[in-house]
Short mmCIF file of C-alpha atoms and ligand atoms in Angstrom, two decimals:
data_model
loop_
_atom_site.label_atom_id
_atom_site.label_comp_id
_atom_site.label_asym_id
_atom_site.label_seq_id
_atom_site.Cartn_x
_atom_site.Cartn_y
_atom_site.Cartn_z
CA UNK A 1354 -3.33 -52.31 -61.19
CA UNK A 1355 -6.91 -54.30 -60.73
CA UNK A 1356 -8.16 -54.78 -57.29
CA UNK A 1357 -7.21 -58.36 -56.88
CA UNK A 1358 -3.69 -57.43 -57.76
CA UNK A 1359 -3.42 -55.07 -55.64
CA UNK A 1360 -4.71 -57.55 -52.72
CA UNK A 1361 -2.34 -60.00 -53.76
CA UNK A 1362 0.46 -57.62 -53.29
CA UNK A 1363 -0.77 -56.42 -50.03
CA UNK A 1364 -1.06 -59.98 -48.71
CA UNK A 1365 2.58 -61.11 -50.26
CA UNK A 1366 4.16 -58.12 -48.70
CA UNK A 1367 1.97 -59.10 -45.05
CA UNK A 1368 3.32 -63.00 -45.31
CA UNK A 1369 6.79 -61.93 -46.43
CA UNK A 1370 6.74 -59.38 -43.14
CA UNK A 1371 5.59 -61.86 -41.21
CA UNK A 1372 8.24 -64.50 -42.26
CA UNK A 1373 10.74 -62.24 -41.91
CA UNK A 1374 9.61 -60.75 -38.36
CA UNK A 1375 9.71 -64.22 -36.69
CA UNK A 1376 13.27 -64.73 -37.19
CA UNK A 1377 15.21 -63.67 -34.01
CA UNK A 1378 15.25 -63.62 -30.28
CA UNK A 1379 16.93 -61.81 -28.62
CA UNK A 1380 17.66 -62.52 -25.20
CA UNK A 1381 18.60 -60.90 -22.19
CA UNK A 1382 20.32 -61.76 -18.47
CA UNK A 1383 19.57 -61.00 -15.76
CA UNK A 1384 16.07 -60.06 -15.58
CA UNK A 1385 16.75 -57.73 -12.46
CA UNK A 1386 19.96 -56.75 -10.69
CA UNK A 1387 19.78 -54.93 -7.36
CA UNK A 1388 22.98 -52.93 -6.71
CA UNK A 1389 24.55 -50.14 -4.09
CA UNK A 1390 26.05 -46.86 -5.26
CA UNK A 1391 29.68 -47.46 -5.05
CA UNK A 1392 29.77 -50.90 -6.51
CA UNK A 1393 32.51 -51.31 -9.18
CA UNK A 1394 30.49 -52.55 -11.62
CA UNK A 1395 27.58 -54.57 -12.78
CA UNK A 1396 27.63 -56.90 -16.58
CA UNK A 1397 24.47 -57.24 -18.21
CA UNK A 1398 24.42 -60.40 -21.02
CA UNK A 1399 22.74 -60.44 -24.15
CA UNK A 1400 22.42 -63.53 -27.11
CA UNK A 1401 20.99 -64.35 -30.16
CA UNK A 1402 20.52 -66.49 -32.10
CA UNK A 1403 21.02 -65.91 -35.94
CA UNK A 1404 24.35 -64.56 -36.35
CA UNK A 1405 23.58 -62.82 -39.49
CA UNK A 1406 22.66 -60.11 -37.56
CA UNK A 1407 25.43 -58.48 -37.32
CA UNK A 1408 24.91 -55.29 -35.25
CA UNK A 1409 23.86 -55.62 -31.83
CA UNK A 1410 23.28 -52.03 -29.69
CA UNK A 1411 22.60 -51.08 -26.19
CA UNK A 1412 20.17 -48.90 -25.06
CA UNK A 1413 18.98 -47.06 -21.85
CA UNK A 1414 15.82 -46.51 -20.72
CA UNK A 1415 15.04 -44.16 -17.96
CA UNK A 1416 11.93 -41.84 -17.58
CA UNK A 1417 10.36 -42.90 -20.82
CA UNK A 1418 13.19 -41.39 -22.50
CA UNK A 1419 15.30 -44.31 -24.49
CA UNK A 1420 18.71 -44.03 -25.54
CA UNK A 1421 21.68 -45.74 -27.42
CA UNK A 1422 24.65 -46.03 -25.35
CA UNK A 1423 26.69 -48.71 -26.97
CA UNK A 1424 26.74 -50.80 -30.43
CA UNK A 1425 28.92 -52.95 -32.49
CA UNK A 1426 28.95 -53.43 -36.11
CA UNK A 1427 30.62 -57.57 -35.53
CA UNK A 1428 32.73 -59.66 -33.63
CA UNK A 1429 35.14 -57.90 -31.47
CA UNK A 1430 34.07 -54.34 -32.36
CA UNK A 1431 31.98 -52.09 -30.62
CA UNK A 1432 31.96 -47.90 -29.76
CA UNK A 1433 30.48 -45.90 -27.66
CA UNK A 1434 27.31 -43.87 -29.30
CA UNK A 1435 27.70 -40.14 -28.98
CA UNK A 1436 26.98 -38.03 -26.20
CA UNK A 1437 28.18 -41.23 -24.16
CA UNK A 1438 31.50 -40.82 -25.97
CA UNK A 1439 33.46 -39.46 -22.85
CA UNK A 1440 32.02 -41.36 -20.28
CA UNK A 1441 34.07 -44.19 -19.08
CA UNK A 1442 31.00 -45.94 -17.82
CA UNK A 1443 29.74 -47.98 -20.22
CA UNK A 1444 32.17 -50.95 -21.44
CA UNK A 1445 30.66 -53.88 -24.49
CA UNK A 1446 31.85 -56.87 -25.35
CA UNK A 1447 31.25 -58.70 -28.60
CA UNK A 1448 32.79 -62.01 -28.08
CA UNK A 1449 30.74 -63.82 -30.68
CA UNK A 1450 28.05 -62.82 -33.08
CA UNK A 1451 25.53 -63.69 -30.91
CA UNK A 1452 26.88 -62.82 -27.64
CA UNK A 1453 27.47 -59.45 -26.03
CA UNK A 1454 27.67 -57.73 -22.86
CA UNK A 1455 27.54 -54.18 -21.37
CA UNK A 1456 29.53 -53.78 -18.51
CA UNK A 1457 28.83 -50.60 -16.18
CA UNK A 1458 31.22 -49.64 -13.72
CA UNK A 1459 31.23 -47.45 -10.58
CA UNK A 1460 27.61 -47.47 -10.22
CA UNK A 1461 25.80 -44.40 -9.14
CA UNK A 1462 22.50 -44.11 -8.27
CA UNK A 1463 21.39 -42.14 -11.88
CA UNK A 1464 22.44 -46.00 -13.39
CA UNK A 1465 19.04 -47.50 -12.26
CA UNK A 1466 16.91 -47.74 -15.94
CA UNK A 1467 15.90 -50.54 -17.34
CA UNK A 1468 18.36 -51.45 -20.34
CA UNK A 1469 17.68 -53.24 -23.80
CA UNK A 1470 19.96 -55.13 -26.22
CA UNK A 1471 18.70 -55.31 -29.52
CA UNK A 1472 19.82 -56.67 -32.86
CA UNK A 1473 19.88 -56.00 -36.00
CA UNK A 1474 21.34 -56.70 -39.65
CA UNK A 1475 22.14 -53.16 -40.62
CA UNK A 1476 22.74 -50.29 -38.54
CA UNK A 1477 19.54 -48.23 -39.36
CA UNK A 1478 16.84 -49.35 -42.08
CA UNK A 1479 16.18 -52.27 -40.81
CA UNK A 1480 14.42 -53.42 -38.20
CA UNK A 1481 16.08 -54.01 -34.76
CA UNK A 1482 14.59 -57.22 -32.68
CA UNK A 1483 14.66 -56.19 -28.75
CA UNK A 1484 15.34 -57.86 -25.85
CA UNK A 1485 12.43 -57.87 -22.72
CA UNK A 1486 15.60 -55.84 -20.80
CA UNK A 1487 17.29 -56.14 -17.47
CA UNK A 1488 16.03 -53.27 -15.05
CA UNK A 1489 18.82 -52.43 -13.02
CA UNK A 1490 18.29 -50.87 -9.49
CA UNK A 1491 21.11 -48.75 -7.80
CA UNK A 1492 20.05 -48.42 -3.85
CA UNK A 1493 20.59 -44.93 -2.78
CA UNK A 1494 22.05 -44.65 0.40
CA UNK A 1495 19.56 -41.88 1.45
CA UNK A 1496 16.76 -43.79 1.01
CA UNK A 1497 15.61 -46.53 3.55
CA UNK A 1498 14.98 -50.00 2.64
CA UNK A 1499 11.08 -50.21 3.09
CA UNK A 1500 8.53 -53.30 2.77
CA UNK A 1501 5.49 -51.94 1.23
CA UNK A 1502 2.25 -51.95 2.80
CA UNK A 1503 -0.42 -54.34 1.08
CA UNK A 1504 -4.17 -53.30 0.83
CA UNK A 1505 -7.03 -55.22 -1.00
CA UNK A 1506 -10.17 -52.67 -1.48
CA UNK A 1507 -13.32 -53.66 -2.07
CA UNK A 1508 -15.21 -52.88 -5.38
CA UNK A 1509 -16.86 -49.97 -5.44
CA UNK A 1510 -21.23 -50.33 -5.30
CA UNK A 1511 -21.85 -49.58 -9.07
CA UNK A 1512 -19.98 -50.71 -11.88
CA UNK A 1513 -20.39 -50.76 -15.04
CA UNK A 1514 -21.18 -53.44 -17.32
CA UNK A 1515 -19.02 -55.10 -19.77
CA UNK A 1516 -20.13 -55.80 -23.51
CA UNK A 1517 -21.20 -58.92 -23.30
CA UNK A 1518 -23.33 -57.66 -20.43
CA UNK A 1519 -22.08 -59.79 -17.87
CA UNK A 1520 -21.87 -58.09 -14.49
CA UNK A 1521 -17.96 -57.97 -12.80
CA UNK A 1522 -16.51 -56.31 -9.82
CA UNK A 1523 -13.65 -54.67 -9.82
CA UNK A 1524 -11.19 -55.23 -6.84
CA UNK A 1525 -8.31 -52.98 -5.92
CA UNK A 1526 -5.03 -53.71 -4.63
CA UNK A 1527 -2.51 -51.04 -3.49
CA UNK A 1528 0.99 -51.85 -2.67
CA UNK A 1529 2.47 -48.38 -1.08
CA UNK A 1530 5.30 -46.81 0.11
CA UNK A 1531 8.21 -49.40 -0.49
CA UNK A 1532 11.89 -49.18 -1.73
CA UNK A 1533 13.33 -50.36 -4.01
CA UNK A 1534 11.02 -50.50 -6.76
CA UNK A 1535 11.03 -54.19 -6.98
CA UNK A 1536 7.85 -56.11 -6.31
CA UNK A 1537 5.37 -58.24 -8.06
CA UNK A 1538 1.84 -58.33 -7.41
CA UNK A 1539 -0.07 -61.41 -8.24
CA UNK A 1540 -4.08 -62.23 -6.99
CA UNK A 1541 -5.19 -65.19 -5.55
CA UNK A 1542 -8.83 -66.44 -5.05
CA UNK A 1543 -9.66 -68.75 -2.17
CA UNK A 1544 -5.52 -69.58 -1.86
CA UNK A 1545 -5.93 -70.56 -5.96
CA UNK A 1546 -3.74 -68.02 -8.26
CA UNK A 1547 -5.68 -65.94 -10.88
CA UNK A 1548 -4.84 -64.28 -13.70
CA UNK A 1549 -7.43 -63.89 -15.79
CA UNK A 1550 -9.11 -60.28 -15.07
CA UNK A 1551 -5.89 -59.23 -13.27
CA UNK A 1552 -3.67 -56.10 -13.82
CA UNK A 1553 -0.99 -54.66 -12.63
CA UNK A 1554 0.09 -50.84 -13.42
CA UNK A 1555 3.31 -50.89 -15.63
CA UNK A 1556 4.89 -48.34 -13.84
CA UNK A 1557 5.17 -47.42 -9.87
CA UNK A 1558 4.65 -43.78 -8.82
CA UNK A 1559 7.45 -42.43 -6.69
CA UNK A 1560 6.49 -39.83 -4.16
CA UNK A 1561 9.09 -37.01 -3.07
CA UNK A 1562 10.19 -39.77 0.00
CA UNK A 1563 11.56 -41.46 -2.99
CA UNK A 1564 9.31 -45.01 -1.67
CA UNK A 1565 7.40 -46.05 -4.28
CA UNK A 1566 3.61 -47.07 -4.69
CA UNK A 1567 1.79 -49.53 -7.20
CA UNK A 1568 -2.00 -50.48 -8.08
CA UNK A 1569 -2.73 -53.87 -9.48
CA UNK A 1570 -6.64 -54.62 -10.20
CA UNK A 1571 -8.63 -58.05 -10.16
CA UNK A 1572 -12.02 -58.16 -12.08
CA UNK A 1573 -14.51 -61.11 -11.29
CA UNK A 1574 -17.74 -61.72 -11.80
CA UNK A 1575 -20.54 -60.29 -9.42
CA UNK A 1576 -21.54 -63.55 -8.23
CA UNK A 1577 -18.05 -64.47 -7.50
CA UNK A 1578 -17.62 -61.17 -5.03
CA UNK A 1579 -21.12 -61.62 -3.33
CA UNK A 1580 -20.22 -65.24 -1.75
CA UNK A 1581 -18.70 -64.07 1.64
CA UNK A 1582 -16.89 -67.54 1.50
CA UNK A 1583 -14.90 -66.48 -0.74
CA UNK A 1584 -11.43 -64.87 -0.41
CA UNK A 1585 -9.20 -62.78 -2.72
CA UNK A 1586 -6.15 -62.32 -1.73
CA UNK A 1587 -3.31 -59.76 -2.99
CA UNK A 1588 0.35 -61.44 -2.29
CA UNK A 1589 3.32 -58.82 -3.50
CA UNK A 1590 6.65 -60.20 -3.26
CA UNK A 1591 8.83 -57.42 -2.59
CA UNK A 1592 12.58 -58.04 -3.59
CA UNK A 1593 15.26 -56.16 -0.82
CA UNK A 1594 18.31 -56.65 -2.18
CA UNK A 1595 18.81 -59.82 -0.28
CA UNK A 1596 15.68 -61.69 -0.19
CA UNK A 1597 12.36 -62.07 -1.34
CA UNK A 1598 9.63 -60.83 1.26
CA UNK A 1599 6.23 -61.72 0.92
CA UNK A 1600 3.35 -59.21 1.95
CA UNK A 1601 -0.50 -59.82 1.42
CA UNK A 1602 -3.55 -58.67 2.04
CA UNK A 1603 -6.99 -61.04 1.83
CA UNK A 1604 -10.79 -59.80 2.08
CA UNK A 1605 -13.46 -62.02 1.72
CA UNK A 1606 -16.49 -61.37 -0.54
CA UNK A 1607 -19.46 -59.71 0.39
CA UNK A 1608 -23.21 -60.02 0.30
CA UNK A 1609 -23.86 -56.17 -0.05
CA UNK A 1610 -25.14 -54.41 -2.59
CA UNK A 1611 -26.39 -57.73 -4.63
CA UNK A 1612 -30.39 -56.49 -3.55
CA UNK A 1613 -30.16 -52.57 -3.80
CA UNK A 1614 -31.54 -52.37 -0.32
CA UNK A 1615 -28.65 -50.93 1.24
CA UNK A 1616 -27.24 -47.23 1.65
CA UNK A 1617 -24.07 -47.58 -0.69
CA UNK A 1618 -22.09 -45.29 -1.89
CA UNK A 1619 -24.18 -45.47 -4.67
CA UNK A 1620 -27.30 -44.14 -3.28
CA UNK A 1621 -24.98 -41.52 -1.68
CA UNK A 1622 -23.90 -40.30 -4.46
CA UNK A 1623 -27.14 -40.28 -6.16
CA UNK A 1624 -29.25 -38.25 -2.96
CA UNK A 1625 -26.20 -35.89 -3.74
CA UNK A 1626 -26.93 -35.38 -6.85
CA UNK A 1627 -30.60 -35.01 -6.35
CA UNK A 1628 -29.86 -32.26 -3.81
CA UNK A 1629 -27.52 -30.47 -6.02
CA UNK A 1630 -30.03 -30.61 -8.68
CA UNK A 1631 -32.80 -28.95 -6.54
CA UNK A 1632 -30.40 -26.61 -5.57
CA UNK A 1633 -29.87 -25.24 -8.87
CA UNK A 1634 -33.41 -25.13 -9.70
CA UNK A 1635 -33.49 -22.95 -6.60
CA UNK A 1636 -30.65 -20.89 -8.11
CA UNK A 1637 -32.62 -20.58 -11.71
CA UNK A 1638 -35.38 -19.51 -10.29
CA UNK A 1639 -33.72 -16.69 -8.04
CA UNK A 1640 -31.97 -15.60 -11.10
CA UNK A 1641 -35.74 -15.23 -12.90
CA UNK A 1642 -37.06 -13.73 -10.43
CA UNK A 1643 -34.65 -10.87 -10.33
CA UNK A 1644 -34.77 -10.63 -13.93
CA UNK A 1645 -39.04 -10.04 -13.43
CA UNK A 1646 -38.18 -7.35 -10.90
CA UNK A 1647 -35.68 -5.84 -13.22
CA UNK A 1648 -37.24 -5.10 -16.30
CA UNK A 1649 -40.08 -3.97 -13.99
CA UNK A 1650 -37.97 -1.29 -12.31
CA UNK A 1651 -36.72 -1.02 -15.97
CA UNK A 1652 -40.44 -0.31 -16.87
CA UNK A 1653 -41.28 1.61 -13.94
CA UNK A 1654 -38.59 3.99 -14.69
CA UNK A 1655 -39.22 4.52 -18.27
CA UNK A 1656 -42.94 4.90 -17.84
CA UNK A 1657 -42.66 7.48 -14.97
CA UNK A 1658 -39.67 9.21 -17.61
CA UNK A 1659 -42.79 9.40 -20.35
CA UNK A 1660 -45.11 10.55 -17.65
C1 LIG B 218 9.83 -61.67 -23.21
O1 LIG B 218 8.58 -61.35 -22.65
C2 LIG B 218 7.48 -61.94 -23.32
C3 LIG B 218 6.20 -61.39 -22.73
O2 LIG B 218 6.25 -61.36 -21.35
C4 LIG B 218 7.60 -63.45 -23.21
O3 LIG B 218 6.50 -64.06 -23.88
C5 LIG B 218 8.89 -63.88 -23.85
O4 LIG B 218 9.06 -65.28 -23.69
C6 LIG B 218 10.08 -63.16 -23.22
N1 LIG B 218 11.27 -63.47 -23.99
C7 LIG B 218 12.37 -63.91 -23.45
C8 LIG B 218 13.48 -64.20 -24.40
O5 LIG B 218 12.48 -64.10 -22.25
C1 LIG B 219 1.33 -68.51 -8.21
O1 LIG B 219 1.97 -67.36 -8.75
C2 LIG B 219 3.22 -67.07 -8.12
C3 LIG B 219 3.74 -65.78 -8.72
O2 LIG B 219 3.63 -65.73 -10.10
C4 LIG B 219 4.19 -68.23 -8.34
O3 LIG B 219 5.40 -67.94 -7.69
C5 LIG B 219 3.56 -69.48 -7.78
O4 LIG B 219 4.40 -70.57 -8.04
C6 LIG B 219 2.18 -69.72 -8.39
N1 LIG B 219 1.57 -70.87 -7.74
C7 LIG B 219 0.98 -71.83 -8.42
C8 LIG B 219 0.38 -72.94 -7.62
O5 LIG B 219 0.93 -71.83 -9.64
C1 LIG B 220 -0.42 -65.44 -0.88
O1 LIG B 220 -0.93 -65.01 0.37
C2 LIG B 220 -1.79 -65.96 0.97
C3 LIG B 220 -2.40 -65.32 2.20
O2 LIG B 220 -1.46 -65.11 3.20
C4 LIG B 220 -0.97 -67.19 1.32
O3 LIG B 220 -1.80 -68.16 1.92
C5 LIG B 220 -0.37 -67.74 0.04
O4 LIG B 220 0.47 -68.83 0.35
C6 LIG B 220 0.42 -66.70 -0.68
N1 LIG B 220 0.82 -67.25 -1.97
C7 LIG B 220 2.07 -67.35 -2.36
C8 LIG B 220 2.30 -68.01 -3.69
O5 LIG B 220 2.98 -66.93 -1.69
C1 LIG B 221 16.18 -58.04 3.53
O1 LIG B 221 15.37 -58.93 4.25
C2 LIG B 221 16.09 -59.91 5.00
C3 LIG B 221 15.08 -60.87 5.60
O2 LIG B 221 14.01 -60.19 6.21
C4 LIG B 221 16.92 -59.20 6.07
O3 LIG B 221 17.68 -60.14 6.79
C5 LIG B 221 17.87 -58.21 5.37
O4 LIG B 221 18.59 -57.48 6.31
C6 LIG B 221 17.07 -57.28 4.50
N1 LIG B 221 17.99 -56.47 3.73
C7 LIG B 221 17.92 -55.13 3.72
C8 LIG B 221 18.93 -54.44 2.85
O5 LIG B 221 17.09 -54.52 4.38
C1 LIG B 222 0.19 -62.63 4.96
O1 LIG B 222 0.15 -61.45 5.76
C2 LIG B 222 0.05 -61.71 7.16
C3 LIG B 222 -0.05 -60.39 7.88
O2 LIG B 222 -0.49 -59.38 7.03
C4 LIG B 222 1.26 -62.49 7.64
O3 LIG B 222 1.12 -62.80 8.99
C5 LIG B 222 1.40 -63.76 6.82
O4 LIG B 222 2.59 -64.42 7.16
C6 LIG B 222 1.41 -63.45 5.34
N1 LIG B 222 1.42 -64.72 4.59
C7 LIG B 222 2.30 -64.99 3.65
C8 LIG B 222 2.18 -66.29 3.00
O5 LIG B 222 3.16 -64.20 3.32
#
């Protein structure tokens, strides 16, 4: 095969991918569902829309790990996927084509993962569209409802910068100690939302409390940060089970560091590192010297042995 057909091929089988991957949506309700161990059950929904898809699965995802609980194979039908098998938990539905629910029933606290539908025309070999999931939360008794505490850090003295050598500052957020794990973080500059530059971690860590913590970062450029009029603010809207609670945290920009003139961290760091430098020359030298006095003795002894 020449070159060019080979290209040809290539791009055929790239259009005809991307033809085929634009198909389906798959989508999912409710986006988050807050629930107490106990409850008798919880339904998650699921549609899409090209009913030529004929298999539509469940899956779990807790941990990282992701697993099938539940599919169906068309309207009406649906089984539970091995090791589920004996668990009485899970219950689909299958209405329609396009529609299906799981339904999970006497919630415990080991049901809070986020879970996926997903579609599909075949039941393996072909590719299965996903829903963004529902990410269920089961409150555990033990655990206190807690409002997280909000704090906006400053960027640190030196950064780095970018490729197209424009300089930015980094600013930190930190939402901590909060439960359940439902909050979003979103920045705002001078009371204006941004979202360019910001990011927020994917995951919250979860400390042996069982509250959780989160970092979201804002970048901006320098001479954005070094106008003190200027105020970034970190709002996290923290969900209870109830109601939405809003927590935030503002600092205003800051002058230092734009001239070099102050002691910042930065100069810290670097008088450090001067210091530990001088103390290893001190070090290497010591070492040297008793070497020298060594292989003197060393001499000294095997001269006086000739002697
Ligand atoms: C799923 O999430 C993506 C990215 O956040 C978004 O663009 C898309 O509209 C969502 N899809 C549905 C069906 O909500
Ligand atoms: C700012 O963002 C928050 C959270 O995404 C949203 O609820 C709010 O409506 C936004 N405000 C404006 C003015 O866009
Ligand atoms: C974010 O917090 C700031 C500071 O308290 C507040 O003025 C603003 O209204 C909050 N934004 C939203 C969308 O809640
Ligand atoms: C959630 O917050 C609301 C308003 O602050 C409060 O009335 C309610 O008791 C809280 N719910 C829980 C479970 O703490
Ligand atoms: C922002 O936080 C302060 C205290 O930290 C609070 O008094 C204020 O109501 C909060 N603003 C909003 C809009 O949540």
């Amino acid at each position: 095969m020449s070159v060019r057909m080979k290209l040809l091929c290539v791009t055929l089988a790239l259009l005809l991918t991307a033809n085929f991957c634009d198909g389906i949506t798959v989508k999912q309700s409710p986006v988050l569902s807050v629930c107490r161990e106990g409850d008798a059950s919880v339904t998650l929904r699921c549609y899409h829309d090209v009913s030529s898809y004929y298999y539509m699965f469940w899956y779990r995802q807790r941990d990282n790990n992701m697993e099938m609980l539940t599919y169906s194979h068309g309207q009406g039908l649906w089984e539970i996927q091995p090791p589920f098998e004996k668990d009485v938990h899970y219950t689909m539905s299958r209405p329609e084509l396009t529609r299906s629910t799981l339904e999970i029933k006497n919630l415990e606290v080991g049901d809070e993962a986020v879970y996926y539908c997903a579609s599909s025309t075949a039941p393996s070999n072909q590719p299965a569209f996903f829903g963004n999931g529902t990410k269920l939360t089961v409150l555990d008794p033990n655990i206190k409802v807690t409002e997280p505490t909000v704090k906006v850090l400053a960027p640190s003295a030196k950064e780095c910068e970018d490729r197209n050598k424009k300089k930015k500052k980094t600013l930190v957020c930190v939402a901590t100690r909060y439960y359940p794990d439902h909050v979003t973080v979103f920045w705002q500059v001078n009371n204006v939302n941004r979202t360019e530059g910001a990011g927020t971690d994917n995951r919250a860590l979860w400390d042996e409390d069982g509250l959780y913590s989160i970092t979201s970062r804002l970048r901006v450029p320098a001479k954005e940060w070094h106008k003190p009029e200027n105020r970034f603010t970190c709002n996290v809207s923290f969900y209870n089970g109830t109601d939405n609670i809003k927590v935030n945290d503002t600092i205003s920009g800051d002058l230092q560091g734009q001239s070099g003139e102050e002691i910042t961290t930065d100069y810290y760091v670097k008088s450090t590192q001067t210091a530990k430098l001088a103390y290893s020359i001190f070090i290497a030298k010591s070492t040297f010297y008793g070497l020298v006095v060594m292989v003197m003795i060393w001499k000294f002894q095997v001269s006086s042995l000739q002697i």
